[in-house]
Short mmCIF file of C-alpha atoms in Angstrom, two decimals:
data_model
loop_
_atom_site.label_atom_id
_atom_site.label_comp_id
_atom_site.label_asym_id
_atom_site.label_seq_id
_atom_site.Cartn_x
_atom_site.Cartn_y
_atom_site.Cartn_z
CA UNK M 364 280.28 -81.23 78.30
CA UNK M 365 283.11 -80.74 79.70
CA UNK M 366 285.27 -79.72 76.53
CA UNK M 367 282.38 -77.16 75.94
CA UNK M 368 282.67 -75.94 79.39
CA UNK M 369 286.65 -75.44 79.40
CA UNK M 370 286.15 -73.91 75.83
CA UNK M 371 283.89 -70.93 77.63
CA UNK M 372 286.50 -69.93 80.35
CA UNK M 373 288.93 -69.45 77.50
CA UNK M 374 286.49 -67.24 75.93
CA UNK M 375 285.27 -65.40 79.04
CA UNK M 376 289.40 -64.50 80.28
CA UNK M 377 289.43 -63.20 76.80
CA UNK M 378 286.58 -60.83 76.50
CA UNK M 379 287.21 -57.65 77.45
CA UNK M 380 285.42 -55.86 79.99
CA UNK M 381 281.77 -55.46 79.70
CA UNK M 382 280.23 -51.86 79.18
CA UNK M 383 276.60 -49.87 79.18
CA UNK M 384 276.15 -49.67 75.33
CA UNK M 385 277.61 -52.61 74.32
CA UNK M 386 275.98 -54.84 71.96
CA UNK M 387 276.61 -58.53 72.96
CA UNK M 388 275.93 -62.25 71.51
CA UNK M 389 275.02 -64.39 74.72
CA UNK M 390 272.91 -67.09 75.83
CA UNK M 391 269.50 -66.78 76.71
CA UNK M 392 269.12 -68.81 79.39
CA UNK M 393 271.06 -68.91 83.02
CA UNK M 394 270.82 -73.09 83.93
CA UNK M 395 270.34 -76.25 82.15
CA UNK M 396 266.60 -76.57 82.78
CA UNK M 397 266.02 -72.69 81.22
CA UNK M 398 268.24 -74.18 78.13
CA UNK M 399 265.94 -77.27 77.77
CA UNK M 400 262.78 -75.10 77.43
CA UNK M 401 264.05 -72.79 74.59
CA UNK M 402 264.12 -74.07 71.29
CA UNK M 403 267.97 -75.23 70.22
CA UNK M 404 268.01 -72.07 67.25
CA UNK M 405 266.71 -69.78 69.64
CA UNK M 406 269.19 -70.33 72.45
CA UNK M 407 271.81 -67.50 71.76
CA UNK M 408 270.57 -64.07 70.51
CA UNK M 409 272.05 -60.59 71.11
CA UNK M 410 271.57 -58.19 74.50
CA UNK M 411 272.29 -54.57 74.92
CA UNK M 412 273.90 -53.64 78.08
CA UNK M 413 271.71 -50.98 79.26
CA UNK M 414 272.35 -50.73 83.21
CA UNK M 415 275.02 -51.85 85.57
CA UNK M 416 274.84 -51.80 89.38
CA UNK M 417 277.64 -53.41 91.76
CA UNK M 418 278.22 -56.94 90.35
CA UNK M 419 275.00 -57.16 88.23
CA UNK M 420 274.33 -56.25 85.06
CA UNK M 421 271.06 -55.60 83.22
CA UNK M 422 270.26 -56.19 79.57
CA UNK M 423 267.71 -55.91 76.48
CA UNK M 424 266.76 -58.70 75.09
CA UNK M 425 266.76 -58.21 70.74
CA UNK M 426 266.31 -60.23 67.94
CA UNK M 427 266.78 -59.64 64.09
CA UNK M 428 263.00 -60.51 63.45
CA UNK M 429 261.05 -57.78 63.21
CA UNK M 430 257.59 -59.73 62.79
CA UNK M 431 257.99 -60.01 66.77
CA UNK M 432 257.08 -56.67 67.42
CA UNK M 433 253.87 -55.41 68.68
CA UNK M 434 254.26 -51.89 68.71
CA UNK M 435 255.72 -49.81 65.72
CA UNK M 436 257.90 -47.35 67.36
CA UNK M 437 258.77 -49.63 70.86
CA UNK M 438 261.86 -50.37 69.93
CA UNK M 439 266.09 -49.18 68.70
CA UNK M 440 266.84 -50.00 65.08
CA UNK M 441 270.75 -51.28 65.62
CA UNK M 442 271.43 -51.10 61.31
CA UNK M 443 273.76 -53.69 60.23
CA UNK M 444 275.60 -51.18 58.16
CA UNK M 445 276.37 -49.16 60.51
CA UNK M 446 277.75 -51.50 62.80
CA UNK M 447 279.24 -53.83 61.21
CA UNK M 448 276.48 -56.66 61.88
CA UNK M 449 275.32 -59.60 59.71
CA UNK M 450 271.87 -58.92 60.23
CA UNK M 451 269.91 -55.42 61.65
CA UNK M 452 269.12 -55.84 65.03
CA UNK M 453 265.86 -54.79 66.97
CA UNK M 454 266.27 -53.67 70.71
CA UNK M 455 263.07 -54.18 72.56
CA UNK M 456 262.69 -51.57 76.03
CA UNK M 457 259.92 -54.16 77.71
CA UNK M 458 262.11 -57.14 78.01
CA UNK M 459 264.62 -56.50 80.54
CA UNK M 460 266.90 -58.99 81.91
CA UNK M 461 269.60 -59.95 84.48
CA UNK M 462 272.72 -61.73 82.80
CA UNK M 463 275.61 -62.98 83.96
CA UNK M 464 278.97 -62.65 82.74
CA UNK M 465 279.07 -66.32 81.52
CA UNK M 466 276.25 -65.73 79.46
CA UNK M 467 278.20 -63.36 77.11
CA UNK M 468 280.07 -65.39 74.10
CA UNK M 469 281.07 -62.00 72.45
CA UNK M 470 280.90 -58.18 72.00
CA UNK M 471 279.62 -57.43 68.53
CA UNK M 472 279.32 -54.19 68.39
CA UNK M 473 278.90 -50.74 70.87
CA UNK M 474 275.91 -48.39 69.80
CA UNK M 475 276.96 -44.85 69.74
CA UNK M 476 276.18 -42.10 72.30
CA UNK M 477 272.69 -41.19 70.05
CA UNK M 478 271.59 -44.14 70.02
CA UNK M 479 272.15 -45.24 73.52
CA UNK M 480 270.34 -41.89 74.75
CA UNK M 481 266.92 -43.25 72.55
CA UNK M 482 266.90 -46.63 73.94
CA UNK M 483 267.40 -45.49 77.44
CA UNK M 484 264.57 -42.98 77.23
CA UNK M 485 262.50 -46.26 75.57
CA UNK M 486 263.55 -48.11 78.23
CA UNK M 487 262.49 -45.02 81.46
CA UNK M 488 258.72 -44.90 79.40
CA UNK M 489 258.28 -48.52 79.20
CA UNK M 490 259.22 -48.50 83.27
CA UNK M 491 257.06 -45.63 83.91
CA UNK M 492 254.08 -47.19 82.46
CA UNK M 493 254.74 -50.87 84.62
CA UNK M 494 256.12 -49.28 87.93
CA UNK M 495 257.60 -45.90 88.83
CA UNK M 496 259.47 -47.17 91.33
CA UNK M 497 261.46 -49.31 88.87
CA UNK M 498 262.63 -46.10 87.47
CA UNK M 499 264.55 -45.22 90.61
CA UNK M 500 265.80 -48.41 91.28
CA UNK M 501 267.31 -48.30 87.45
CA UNK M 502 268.14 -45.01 87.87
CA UNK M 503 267.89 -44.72 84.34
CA UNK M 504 269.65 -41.52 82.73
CA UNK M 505 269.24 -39.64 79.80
CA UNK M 506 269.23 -36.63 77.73
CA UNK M 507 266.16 -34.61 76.86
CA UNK M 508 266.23 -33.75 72.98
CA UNK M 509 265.32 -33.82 69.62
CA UNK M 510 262.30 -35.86 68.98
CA UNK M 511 261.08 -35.85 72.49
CA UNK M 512 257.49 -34.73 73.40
CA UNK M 513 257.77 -33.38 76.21
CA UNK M 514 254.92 -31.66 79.50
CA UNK M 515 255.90 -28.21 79.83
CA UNK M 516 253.78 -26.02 82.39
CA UNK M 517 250.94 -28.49 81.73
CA UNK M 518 251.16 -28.75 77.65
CA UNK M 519 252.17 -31.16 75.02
CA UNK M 520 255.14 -30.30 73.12
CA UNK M 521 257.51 -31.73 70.51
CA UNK M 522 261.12 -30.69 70.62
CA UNK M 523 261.82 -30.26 66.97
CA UNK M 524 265.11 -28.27 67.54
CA UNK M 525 268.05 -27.49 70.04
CA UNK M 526 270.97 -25.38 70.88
CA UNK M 527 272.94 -24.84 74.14
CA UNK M 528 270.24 -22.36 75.75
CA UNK M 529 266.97 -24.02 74.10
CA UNK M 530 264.96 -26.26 72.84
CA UNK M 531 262.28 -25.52 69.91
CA UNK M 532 258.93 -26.69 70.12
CA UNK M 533 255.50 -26.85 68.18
CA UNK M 534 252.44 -27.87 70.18
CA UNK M 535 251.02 -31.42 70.03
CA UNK M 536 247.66 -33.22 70.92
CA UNK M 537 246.67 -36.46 70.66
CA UNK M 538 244.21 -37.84 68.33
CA UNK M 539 242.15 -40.63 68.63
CA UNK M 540 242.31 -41.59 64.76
CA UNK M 541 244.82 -41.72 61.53
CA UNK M 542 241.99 -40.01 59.28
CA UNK M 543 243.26 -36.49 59.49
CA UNK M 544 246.15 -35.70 57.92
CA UNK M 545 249.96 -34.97 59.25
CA UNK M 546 249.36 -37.90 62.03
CA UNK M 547 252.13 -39.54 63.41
CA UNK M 548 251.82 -42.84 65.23
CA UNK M 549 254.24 -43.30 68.16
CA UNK M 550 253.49 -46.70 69.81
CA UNK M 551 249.48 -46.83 70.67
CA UNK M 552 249.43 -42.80 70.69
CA UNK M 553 248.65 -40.95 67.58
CA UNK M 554 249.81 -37.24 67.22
CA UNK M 555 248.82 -33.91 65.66
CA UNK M 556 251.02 -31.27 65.87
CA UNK M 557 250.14 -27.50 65.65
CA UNK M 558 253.31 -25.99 63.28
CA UNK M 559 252.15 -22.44 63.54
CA UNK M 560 252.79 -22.24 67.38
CA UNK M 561 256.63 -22.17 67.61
CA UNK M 562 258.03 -21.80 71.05
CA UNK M 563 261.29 -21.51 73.16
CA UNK M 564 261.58 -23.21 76.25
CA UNK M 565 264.98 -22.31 78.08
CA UNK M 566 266.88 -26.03 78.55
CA UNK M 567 267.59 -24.67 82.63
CA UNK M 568 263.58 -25.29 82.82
CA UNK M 569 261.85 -28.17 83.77
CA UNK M 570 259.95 -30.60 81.63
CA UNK M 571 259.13 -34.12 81.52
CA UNK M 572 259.44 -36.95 79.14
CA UNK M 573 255.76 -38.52 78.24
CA UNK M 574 256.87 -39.78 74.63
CA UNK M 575 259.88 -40.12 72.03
CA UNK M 576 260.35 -40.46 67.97
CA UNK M 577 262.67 -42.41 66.11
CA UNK M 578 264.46 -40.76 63.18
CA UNK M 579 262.23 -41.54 60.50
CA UNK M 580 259.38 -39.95 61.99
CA UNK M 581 261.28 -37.19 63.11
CA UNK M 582 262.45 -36.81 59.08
CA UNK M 583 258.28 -37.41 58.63
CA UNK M 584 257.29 -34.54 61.25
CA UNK M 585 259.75 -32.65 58.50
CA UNK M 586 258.65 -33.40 55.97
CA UNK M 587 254.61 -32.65 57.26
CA UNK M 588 255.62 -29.10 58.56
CA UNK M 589 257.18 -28.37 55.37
CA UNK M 590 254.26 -29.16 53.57
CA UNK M 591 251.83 -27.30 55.58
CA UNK M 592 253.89 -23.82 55.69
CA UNK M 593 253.80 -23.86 51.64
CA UNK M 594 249.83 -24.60 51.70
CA UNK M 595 249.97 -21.42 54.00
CA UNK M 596 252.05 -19.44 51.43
CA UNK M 597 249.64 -20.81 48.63
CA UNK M 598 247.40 -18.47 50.37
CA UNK M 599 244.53 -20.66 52.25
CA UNK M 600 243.37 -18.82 54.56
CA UNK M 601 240.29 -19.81 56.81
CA UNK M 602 239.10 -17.35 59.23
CA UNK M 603 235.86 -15.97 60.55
CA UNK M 604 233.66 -16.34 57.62
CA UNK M 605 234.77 -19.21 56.26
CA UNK M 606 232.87 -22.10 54.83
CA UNK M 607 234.96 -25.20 54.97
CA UNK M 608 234.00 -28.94 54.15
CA UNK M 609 235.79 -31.14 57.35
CA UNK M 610 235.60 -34.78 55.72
CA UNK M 611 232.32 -34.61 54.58
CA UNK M 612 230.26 -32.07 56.69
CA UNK M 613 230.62 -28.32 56.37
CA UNK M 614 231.27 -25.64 58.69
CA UNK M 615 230.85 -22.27 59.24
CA UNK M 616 234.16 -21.14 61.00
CA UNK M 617 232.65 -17.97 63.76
CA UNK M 618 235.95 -17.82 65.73
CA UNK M 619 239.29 -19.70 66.95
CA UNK M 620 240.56 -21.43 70.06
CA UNK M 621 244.17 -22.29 70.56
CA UNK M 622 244.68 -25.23 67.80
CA UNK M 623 241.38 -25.48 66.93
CA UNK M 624 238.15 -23.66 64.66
CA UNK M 625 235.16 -22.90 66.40
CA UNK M 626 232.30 -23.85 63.57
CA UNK M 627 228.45 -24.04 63.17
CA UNK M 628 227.71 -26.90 62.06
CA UNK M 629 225.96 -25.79 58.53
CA UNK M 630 223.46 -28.23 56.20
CA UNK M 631 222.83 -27.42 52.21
CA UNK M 632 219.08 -28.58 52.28
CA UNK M 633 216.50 -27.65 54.90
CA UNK M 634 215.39 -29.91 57.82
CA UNK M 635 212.30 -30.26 59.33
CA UNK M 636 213.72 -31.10 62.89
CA UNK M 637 214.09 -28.26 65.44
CA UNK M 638 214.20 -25.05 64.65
CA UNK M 639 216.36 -24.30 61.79
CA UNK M 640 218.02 -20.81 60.24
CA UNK M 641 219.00 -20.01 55.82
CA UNK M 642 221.69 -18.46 56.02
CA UNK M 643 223.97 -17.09 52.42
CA UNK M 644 227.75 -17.60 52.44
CA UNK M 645 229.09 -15.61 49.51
CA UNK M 646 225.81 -15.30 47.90
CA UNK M 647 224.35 -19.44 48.35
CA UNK M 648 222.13 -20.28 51.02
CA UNK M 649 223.03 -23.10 53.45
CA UNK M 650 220.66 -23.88 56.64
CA UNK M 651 221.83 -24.16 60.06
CA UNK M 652 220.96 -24.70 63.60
CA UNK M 653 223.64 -23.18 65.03
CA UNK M 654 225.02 -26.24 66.66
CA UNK M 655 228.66 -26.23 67.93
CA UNK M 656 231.53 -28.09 66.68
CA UNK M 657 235.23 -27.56 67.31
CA UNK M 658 237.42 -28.16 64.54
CA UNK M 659 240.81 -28.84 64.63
CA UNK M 660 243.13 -26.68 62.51
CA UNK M 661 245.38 -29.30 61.14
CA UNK M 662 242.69 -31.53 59.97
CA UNK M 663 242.05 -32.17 56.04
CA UNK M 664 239.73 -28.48 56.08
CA UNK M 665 238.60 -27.56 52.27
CA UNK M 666 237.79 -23.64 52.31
CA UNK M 667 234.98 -23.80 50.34
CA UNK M 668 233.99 -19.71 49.98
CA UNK M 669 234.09 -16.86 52.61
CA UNK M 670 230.84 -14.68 53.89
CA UNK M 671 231.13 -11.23 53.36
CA UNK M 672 231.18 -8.82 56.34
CA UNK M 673 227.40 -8.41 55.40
CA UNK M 674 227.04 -12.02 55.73
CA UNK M 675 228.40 -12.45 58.83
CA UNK M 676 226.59 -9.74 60.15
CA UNK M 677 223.51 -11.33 59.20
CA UNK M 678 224.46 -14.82 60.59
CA UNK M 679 225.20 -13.41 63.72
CA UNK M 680 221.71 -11.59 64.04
CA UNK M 681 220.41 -14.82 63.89
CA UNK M 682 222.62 -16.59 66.49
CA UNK M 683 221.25 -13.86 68.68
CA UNK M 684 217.30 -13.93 67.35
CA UNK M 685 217.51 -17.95 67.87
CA UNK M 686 218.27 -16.81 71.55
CA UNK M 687 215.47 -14.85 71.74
CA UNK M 688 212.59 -17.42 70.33
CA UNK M 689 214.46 -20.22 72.41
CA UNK M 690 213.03 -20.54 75.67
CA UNK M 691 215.49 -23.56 76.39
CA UNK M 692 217.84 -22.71 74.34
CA UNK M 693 220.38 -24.77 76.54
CA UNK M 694 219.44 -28.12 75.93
CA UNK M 695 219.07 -27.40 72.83
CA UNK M 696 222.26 -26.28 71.59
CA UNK M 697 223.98 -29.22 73.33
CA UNK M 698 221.32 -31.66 72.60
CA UNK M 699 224.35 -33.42 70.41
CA UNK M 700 226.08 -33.89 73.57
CA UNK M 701 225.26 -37.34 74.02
CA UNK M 702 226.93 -40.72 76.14
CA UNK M 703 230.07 -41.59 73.62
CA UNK M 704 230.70 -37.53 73.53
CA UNK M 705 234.23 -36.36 73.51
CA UNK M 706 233.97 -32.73 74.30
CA UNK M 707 236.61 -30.59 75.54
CA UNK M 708 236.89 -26.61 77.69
CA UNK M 709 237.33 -23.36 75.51
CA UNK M 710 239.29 -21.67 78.22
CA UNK M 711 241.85 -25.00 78.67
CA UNK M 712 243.07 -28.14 77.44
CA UNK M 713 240.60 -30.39 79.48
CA UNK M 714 239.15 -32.88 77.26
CA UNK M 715 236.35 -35.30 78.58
CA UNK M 716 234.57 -38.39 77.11
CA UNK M 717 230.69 -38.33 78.26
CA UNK M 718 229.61 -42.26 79.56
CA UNK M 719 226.03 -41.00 80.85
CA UNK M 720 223.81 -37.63 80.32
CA UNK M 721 221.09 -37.24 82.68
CA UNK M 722 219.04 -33.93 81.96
CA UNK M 723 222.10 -31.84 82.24
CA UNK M 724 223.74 -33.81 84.13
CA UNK M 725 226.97 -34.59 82.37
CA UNK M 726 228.77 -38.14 83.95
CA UNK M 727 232.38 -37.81 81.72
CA UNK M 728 235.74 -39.38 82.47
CA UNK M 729 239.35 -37.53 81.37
CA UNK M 730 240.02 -37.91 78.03
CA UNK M 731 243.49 -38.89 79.10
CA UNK M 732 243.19 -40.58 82.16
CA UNK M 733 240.22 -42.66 82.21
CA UNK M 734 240.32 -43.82 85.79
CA UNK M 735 239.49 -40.06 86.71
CA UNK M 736 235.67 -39.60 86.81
CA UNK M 737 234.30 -35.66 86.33
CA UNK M 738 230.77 -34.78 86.74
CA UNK M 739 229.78 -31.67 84.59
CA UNK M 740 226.25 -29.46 85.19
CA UNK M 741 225.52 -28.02 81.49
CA UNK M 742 224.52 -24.20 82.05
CA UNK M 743 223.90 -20.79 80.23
CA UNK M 744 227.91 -20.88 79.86
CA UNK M 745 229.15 -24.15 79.53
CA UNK M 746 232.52 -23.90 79.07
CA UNK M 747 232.67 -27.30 76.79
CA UNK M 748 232.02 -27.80 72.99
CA UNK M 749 231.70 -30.97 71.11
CA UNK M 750 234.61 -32.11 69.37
CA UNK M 751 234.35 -35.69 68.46
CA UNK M 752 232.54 -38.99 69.37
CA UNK M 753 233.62 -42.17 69.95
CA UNK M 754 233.10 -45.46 67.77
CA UNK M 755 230.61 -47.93 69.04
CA UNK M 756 233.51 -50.58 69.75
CA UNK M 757 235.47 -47.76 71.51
CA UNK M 758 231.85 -47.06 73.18
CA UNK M 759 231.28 -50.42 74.25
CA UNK M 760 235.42 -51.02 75.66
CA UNK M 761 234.79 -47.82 77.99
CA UNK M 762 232.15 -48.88 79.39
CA UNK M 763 233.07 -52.61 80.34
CA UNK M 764 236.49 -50.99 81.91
CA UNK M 765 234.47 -48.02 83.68
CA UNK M 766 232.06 -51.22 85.41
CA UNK M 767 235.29 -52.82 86.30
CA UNK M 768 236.15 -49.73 88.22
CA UNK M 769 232.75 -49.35 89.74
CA UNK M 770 232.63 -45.88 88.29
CA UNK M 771 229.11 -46.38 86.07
CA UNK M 772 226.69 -44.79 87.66
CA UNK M 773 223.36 -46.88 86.42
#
């Protein structure tokens, strides 16, 4: 014990002194009875230095095991190559610690100024989702840029570009599913981008960090934009007029909102239910009721033929007769609007989920903050269209948190 302990303050006049970015081997526990409760192989490990305030320091804990990670993109890839490691080692943001200086056997490595920048802005999420104040108390700095989806004057955007005066964005929502295509997964959040809608925001304006890529997705969002710009100059075009098959329903496309097609939902064989319109696209007839669906642009959309301006013409007499021999027309247009609803405005980027529907009575929550409740009156204008519903399990996990909050109203 005592050889071992001599044998350290060697080693700790030696090392040099300790610095934000450095990548450290060092024990994992601070006293005798924290060494007793970790397993003898786990008992050293490497730390990233992260944060340093008057005599204490603050580290992330990593391992070289990936299978310990619960979330894909939660964490800085440190590649053995690059550094000069034995092994690749994973940084994790959620698992930050004190440590001494005694706890530090050696400096392996120091991460460079790119990497660093991602791990802090890991690191400033994963605070900001346990406790904001943390953030201040950290005081964790960093540097807004490629990769980064940012808020900007109340909108989602990815940065997928920069120079001194700019950064370049495309729009992005989130999804609730991997089924369309060009998703990208970042942690729990899934992501859609819109790649026709290509803005500048001047760097001396503010934004705000809500989420942040790694480099292989940012190669992926590439790779996806690339893709979809030479399906555009392939000539697919879907407009007003358009028949498209969206998975495995079609649509009749009547107009367009921000990222999205606004579509009658359209049948090939005749029901008996309600009261129900033939309609010809490009000389076939199709039956519809002329219920409302938004679709969004960068789904998997199959243009399946276009109506001629005689067609649409036509269809649109009939959106207007169907007013006429509707007395409550109303309830039952958004008679699909149902509890599990997600449904979202035409004239903004609200998005609600529906938990109850009494008459027209609409009891929702936001779509992205689900501790906000919203109580919606469906009228002649209703500014909302249907856009997707929830699964039953997704249904059922609402509803059970909503109770919790006493926010059901039975």
């Amino acid at each position: 014990m005592l050889l071992e302990k001599i044998k350290n303050k060697i080693k700790n006049k030696k090392k040099k002194k300790i610095e934000v970015g450095d990548l450290v081997w060092a024990y994992r526990y601070k006293n005798e009875e924290e060494k007793n409760k970790i397993e003898e192989s786990h008992r050293e490990g490497p730390f990233l230095i992260i944060y340093k305030k008057w005599f204490t320091t603050y580290a992330l804990y990593s391992t070289s095991s990936f299978k310990n990670f619960k979330y894909q993109n939660s964490y800085l890839e440190v590649n053995a190559e690059k550094y000069n490691l034995d092994k690749t080692t994973y940084v994790i943001p959620y698992y930050l610690n004190k440590i001494k200086k005694k706890q530090i056997i050696k400096t392996l490595n120091k991460i460079d100024m790119e990497d660093l920048n991602y791990v802090k802005k890991l690191v400033y999420l994963a605070l900001k989702n346990k406790k904001k104040s943390l953030i201040n108390y950290y005081k964790i700095k960093f540097i807004i840029d490629v990769g980064d989806i940012i808020i900007y004057q109340n909108k989602y955007y990815y940065i997928y570009n920069k120079d001194d005066n700019y950064y370049y964005a495309n729009k992005v929502h989130k999804v609730n599913s991997m089924q369309d295509r060009r998703v990208i997964k970042v942690g729990v959040f899934k992501y859609k981008f819109n790649f026709d809608n290509d803005i500048k925001i001047p760097i001396t304006n503010k934004v705000y960090l809500t989420n942040t890529i790694n480099l292989k997705k940012q190669q992926l969002f590439t790779i996806y934009k690339e893709d979809y710009l030479k399906e555009k100059e392939m000539g697919i075009d879907i407009k007003r007029g358009s028949l498209i098959k969206h998975y495995s329903f079609y649509y009749y496309v009547y107009g367009e909102y921000q990222d999205n097609y606004l579509t009658y939902r359209v049948y090939l064989t005749k029901s008996t239910k309600g009261l129900v319109y033939e309609i010809k696209i490009a000389g076939k007839k199709y039956y519809t009721s002329f219920e409302k669906v938004m679709v969004f642009k960068e789904s998997y959309n199959q243009l399946i033929s276009d109506a001629s301006d005689l067609e649409i013409d036509v269809i649109k007499s009939l959106k207007k007769e169907m007013k006429l021999e509707t007395k409550n027309t109303i309830n039952y247009l958004l008679k699909s609007i149902m509890k599990g609803s997600i449904i979202a405005s035409v004239d903004s980027d609200l998005k609600y989920i529906v938990y109850k529907r009494s008459s027209n009575t609409l009891y929702c929550v936001d779509y992205y903050d689900r501790e906000k409740e919203v109580t919606l009156e469906i009228t002649k204008d209703f500014p909302y269209i249907l856009v997707d519903k929830l699964t039953y399990l997704e249904l059922q996990n609402l509803m059970i948190n909503l109770k919790r909050l006493g926010l059901v109203h039975e």
